[in-house]
Coordinates of C-alpha atoms in Angstrom, one line a residue:
M1 CA -1.1 -95.6 -30.3
Q2 CA -2.6 -98.4 -28.1
G3 CA -0.9 -101.2 -29.8
T4 CA -2.0 -100.5 -33.4
R5 CA 0.3 -100.8 -36.5
F6 CA -0.2 -97.1 -37.5
A7 CA 3.2 -95.4 -37.7
P8 CA 3.7 -93.4 -34.4
D9 CA 4.3 -89.6 -34.7
R10 CA 6.3 -88.1 -31.9
G11 CA 5.7 -84.7 -33.4
L12 CA 2.0 -85.1 -33.1
T13 CA 2.2 -86.5 -29.5
T14 CA 4.4 -83.4 -28.5
R15 CA 2.0 -81.0 -30.1
M16 CA -1.0 -82.6 -28.4
V17 CA 0.6 -82.6 -25.0
G18 CA 1.6 -78.9 -25.4
T19 CA -1.8 -77.9 -26.7
M20 CA -3.5 -79.7 -23.9
F21 CA -1.3 -78.0 -21.3
L22 CA -1.9 -74.5 -22.7
I23 CA -5.6 -75.1 -23.2
G24 CA -5.9 -76.5 -19.6
L25 CA -4.0 -73.4 -18.2
L26 CA -6.3 -71.2 -20.2
Y27 CA -9.3 -73.0 -18.9
V28 CA -8.2 -72.6 -15.2
V29 CA -7.5 -68.9 -15.8
F30 CA -10.9 -68.4 -17.5
V31 CA -12.9 -70.0 -14.8
G32 CA -10.9 -68.1 -12.2
V33 CA -11.6 -64.8 -13.8
L34 CA -15.3 -65.7 -14.1
V35 CA -15.5 -66.7 -10.5
A36 CA -13.8 -63.4 -9.5
L37 CA -16.1 -61.3 -11.6
L38 CA -19.4 -63.0 -10.9
R39 CA -18.6 -63.5 -7.1
G40 CA -22.0 -64.8 -5.7
A41 CA -22.6 -66.8 -8.9
W42 CA -19.4 -68.8 -8.7
P43 CA -21.1 -72.1 -7.8
F44 CA -23.3 -71.7 -10.9
V45 CA -20.1 -71.0 -13.0
L46 CA -18.3 -74.1 -11.8
V47 CA -21.3 -76.3 -12.3
V48 CA -21.9 -75.1 -15.8
A49 CA -18.2 -75.4 -16.7
G50 CA -17.9 -78.8 -15.3
G51 CA -21.1 -80.1 -16.6
L52 CA -20.5 -79.0 -20.2
F53 CA -16.9 -80.5 -20.2
V54 CA -18.2 -83.8 -19.1
A55 CA -21.0 -83.8 -21.5
Q56 CA -18.8 -82.9 -24.4
F57 CA -16.1 -85.4 -23.6
W58 CA -18.4 -88.3 -22.9
F59 CA -20.9 -87.6 -25.7
S60 CA -18.8 -86.0 -28.4
D61 CA -19.2 -89.0 -30.7
R62 CA -22.9 -88.7 -30.6
I63 CA -23.0 -84.9 -30.8
A64 CA -20.7 -84.9 -33.8
A65 CA -22.7 -87.7 -35.6
F66 CA -25.9 -85.9 -35.0
G67 CA -24.6 -82.5 -36.2
M68 CA -23.2 -84.1 -39.4
G69 CA -26.2 -86.2 -40.1
A70 CA -24.4 -89.5 -39.7
R71 CA -26.5 -92.6 -39.5
E72 CA -25.0 -95.9 -38.4
V73 CA -25.2 -98.7 -40.9
S74 CA -24.9 -102.5 -40.8
P75 CA -22.7 -104.7 -43.0
Q76 CA -25.9 -105.7 -44.9
E77 CA -26.8 -101.9 -45.7
A78 CA -23.2 -101.0 -46.7
P79 CA -21.1 -104.0 -47.5
E80 CA -18.4 -102.3 -49.4
L81 CA -17.8 -99.7 -46.7
H82 CA -17.8 -102.2 -43.9
G83 CA -15.5 -104.5 -45.9
A84 CA -13.0 -101.6 -46.4
V85 CA -13.1 -100.8 -42.7
D86 CA -12.7 -104.5 -41.8
R87 CA -9.6 -104.9 -43.9
L88 CA -8.0 -101.8 -42.6
C89 CA -8.7 -102.6 -38.9
A90 CA -7.3 -106.1 -39.5
L91 CA -4.2 -104.5 -41.2
A92 CA -3.8 -102.0 -38.4
D93 CA -4.7 -104.5 -35.6
M94 CA -7.2 -102.2 -34.0
P95 CA -10.9 -102.7 -32.8
K96 CA -13.4 -102.0 -35.5
P97 CA -15.3 -98.6 -34.9
R98 CA -18.9 -98.1 -35.6
V99 CA -19.5 -97.4 -39.3
A100 CA -21.9 -94.6 -40.4
I101 CA -23.0 -92.9 -43.6
A102 CA -24.1 -89.2 -43.9
D103 CA -26.6 -88.4 -46.6
S104 CA -24.7 -85.5 -48.2
D105 CA -23.5 -84.7 -51.7
V106 CA -20.5 -83.1 -50.2
P107 CA -17.7 -85.7 -50.7
N108 CA -16.0 -86.2 -47.3
A109 CA -15.4 -88.4 -44.3
F110 CA -14.7 -88.1 -40.6
A111 CA -14.0 -90.0 -37.5
T112 CA -15.0 -89.1 -34.0
G113 CA -15.0 -90.7 -30.4
R114 CA -13.0 -90.3 -27.3
D115 CA -11.2 -93.8 -27.7
Q116 CA -11.0 -96.8 -30.0
R117 CA -13.9 -98.5 -28.2
N118 CA -16.2 -95.6 -28.7
A119 CA -15.1 -94.5 -32.1
L120 CA -17.3 -94.0 -35.2
V121 CA -16.0 -93.5 -38.8
C122 CA -18.4 -91.9 -41.3
A123 CA -18.4 -91.4 -45.1
T124 CA -20.8 -89.3 -47.0
T125 CA -22.9 -90.6 -49.8
G126 CA -21.1 -88.1 -52.1
L127 CA -17.7 -89.7 -51.2
L128 CA -18.9 -93.2 -51.7
R129 CA -20.3 -92.4 -55.1
R130 CA -17.1 -90.7 -56.3
L131 CA -14.1 -92.8 -55.1
E132 CA -12.6 -95.9 -56.5
P133 CA -12.2 -98.7 -53.8
E134 CA -8.4 -98.0 -53.4
E135 CA -9.1 -94.3 -53.0
L136 CA -11.8 -95.0 -50.3
E137 CA -9.5 -97.2 -48.4
G138 CA -6.8 -94.4 -48.5
V139 CA -9.5 -91.9 -47.0
L140 CA -10.7 -94.5 -44.3
A141 CA -7.0 -95.2 -43.3
H142 CA -6.5 -91.6 -42.8
E143 CA -9.6 -91.3 -40.6
L144 CA -8.8 -94.4 -38.6
S145 CA -5.3 -93.0 -37.9
H146 CA -7.0 -90.2 -36.1
V147 CA -8.7 -92.7 -33.8
A148 CA -5.4 -94.6 -33.3
H149 CA -3.5 -91.4 -32.4
R150 CA -6.4 -90.2 -30.2
D151 CA -6.1 -86.8 -31.6
V152 CA -9.9 -86.9 -32.1
A153 CA -10.3 -86.9 -28.4
V154 CA -7.7 -84.1 -28.0
M155 CA -9.4 -81.9 -30.5
T156 CA -12.7 -82.5 -28.8
I157 CA -11.3 -81.4 -25.5
A158 CA -9.2 -78.6 -27.0
S159 CA -12.2 -77.0 -28.8
F160 CA -14.4 -77.2 -25.7
L161 CA -13.0 -74.1 -24.2
G162 CA -14.0 -71.9 -27.0
V163 CA -17.5 -73.4 -26.9
L164 CA -17.7 -72.7 -23.2
A165 CA -16.4 -69.1 -23.6
G166 CA -19.4 -68.4 -26.0
I167 CA -22.0 -70.1 -23.9
I168 CA -20.8 -68.4 -20.6
T169 CA -21.0 -65.1 -22.3
R170 CA -24.6 -65.7 -23.6
I171 CA -25.7 -67.0 -20.2
G172 CA -24.1 -64.1 -18.4
L173 CA -25.3 -61.4 -20.6
W174 CA -29.0 -62.7 -21.1
G175 CA -29.6 -64.9 -18.0
G176 CA -28.9 -62.8 -15.0
L177 CA -25.7 -60.7 -14.8
R178 CA -27.9 -57.7 -14.1
R179 CA -28.9 -59.4 -10.8
V180 CA -25.3 -59.7 -9.7
G181 CA -24.3 -56.7 -7.5
G182 CA -27.4 -54.6 -8.5
R183 CA -27.8 -51.9 -11.1
D184 CA -24.6 -50.1 -10.4
A185 CA -21.1 -49.4 -11.7
N186 CA -19.9 -52.8 -10.8
T187 CA -22.7 -54.4 -12.8
A188 CA -21.7 -52.2 -15.8
L189 CA -18.1 -53.2 -15.5
I190 CA -18.9 -56.9 -15.4
M191 CA -21.1 -56.6 -18.5
V192 CA -18.1 -55.2 -20.3
L193 CA -15.4 -57.5 -18.9
V194 CA -17.2 -60.9 -19.4
P195 CA -17.6 -60.6 -23.0
L196 CA -14.1 -59.3 -23.4
V197 CA -12.4 -62.1 -21.4
S198 CA -14.6 -64.6 -23.3
A199 CA -13.6 -63.2 -26.7
V200 CA -9.8 -63.3 -25.8
V201 CA -10.1 -66.9 -24.5
Y202 CA -12.1 -67.9 -27.7
A203 CA -9.4 -66.3 -30.0
I204 CA -6.5 -68.1 -28.2
S205 CA -8.2 -71.5 -28.0
F206 CA -9.2 -71.1 -31.7
L207 CA -5.7 -70.4 -32.9
L208 CA -4.3 -73.3 -30.7
T209 CA -6.8 -75.8 -32.1
R210 CA -6.2 -74.7 -35.7
M211 CA -2.4 -75.1 -35.4
L212 CA -2.9 -78.6 -34.0
S213 CA -5.6 -79.5 -36.6
R214 CA -3.3 -78.7 -39.5
Y215 CA -0.4 -80.8 -38.1
R216 CA -2.7 -83.8 -37.3
E217 CA -4.1 -83.8 -40.9
L218 CA -0.6 -84.2 -42.3
S219 CA 0.1 -86.9 -39.7
A220 CA -3.0 -88.8 -40.6
D221 CA -2.1 -88.7 -44.3
R222 CA 1.4 -90.0 -43.5
A223 CA 0.1 -92.8 -41.2
G224 CA -2.7 -93.8 -43.4
A225 CA -0.5 -94.0 -46.6
L226 CA 2.2 -96.0 -44.7
L227 CA -0.5 -98.5 -43.5
T228 CA -2.0 -99.1 -46.9
G229 CA 1.3 -98.7 -48.7
R230 CA -0.4 -96.7 -51.5
P231 CA 0.3 -93.0 -51.0
S232 CA -0.7 -92.4 -54.6
A233 CA -4.3 -93.7 -53.8
L234 CA -4.7 -91.2 -51.1
A235 CA -3.3 -88.4 -53.2
S236 CA -5.7 -89.3 -55.9
A237 CA -8.6 -89.3 -53.4
L238 CA -7.4 -85.8 -52.1
T239 CA -7.2 -84.4 -55.5
K240 CA -10.6 -85.8 -56.5
V241 CA -12.4 -84.7 -53.4
T242 CA -11.0 -81.2 -53.4
G243 CA -12.0 -80.7 -57.0
Q244 CA -15.5 -82.0 -56.5
I245 CA -16.0 -79.8 -53.3
A246 CA -15.3 -76.8 -55.5
R247 CA -18.3 -77.7 -57.6
I248 CA -20.7 -78.1 -54.6
P249 CA -23.3 -75.3 -54.1
T250 CA -22.2 -72.6 -51.7
R251 CA -25.3 -73.3 -49.5
D252 CA -24.3 -76.9 -48.9
L253 CA -20.7 -76.0 -48.2
R254 CA -21.7 -73.5 -45.6
Q255 CA -23.8 -76.2 -43.8
A256 CA -20.8 -78.4 -43.6
E257 CA -18.2 -75.7 -42.8
P258 CA -18.7 -75.6 -39.0
F259 CA -17.3 -79.3 -38.9
N260 CA -14.2 -78.6 -41.1
A261 CA -11.8 -79.6 -38.2
F262 CA -13.2 -83.2 -38.2
Y263 CA -13.5 -83.6 -42.0
F264 CA -11.0 -85.4 -44.3
A265 CA -10.9 -82.2 -46.5
P266 CA -12.3 -78.8 -45.6
A267 CA -15.7 -77.8 -46.9
V268 CA -14.5 -74.3 -47.6
S269 CA -16.8 -71.6 -48.8
R270 CA -16.1 -69.5 -51.9
D271 CA -14.4 -67.0 -49.8
S272 CA -10.6 -67.6 -49.4
L273 CA -9.3 -68.5 -46.0
S274 CA -6.0 -67.5 -44.6
R275 CA -3.5 -70.3 -43.6
L276 CA -3.5 -69.1 -40.1
L277 CA -7.2 -69.7 -39.6
S278 CA -7.4 -72.8 -41.8
S279 CA -8.2 -76.3 -40.1
H280 CA -6.3 -78.1 -42.8
P281 CA -2.9 -77.7 -44.6
T282 CA -3.1 -76.8 -48.2
L283 CA -3.6 -79.3 -50.9
E284 CA -0.2 -78.7 -52.2
Q285 CA 1.4 -79.5 -48.8
R286 CA -0.6 -82.7 -48.6
L287 CA 0.3 -83.9 -52.0
D288 CA 3.9 -83.0 -51.6
Q289 CA 4.2 -85.1 -48.5
L290 CA 2.5 -88.1 -50.2
G291 CA 4.8 -87.6 -53.2
R292 CA 7.8 -88.0 -51.0
L293 CA 6.3 -91.1 -49.4
S294 CA 5.7 -92.6 -52.7
T295 CA 9.4 -92.2 -53.6
Q296 CA 10.5 -93.7 -50.2
L297 CA 8.3 -96.6 -50.6
G298 CA 9.2 -97.1 -54.3
R299 CA 5.5 -97.0 -55.3
P300 CA 4.3 -95.0 -58.3

């Protein structure tokens, strides 16, 4: 927790360590299999794998901000948003992250960055327009708890393997696998095995990150509500955001959907998603937890 006043979560820590161990093991096996299959191309595989990992870890905040259309704003440009972040950071005793706004009608927020010193918290214009000040602070406390728990960095690393599997497959299939071993039976076997291995690795890493993502959202709800002392404000924001998202055009939701794992609430499409594949717990689960917290704190 790096000395912040956010409530620690041993369950989240245990899950993050377990996920990182399994992802790391899977990563080693994946690269080893690729090296064995591609033989003469193994230096290329290692360079690509290592380079992509370093790039995604060190520049994840910029990549995510760019992908979600976030624009860093000054206190003069967004005084209310900065004021809320200032109050929460003082309350949590943590460094203030960079503050950004994304020009999107989808009401949402996210935090990114490998640590507290490189963190960025962003709210969409749709969120700022729809929420009351107390509700906005609840959402921002939720996002800041992700930074304090460092689960943003863990999710970035954990999701890297799936990204790598897809990229390696495309590079291998379209960029030169036919030159490895000549046009013979071995080449044909490689052409089949590499996509197969990549698909298996992607599926496993996807499920691992989804399980971690659902738990970390519940953890962030709990930590954010305890920090502000107003679980009902966060519950109100959740209900409002979820209801408003359902009214957003499907085209806009699909543009935001690839970043669901980082959002406060999932920008789901009209199609129903199974719980196994969802990046977030259900609204009912989140509201039930906040209701219990309200009872414990003696707050309405």
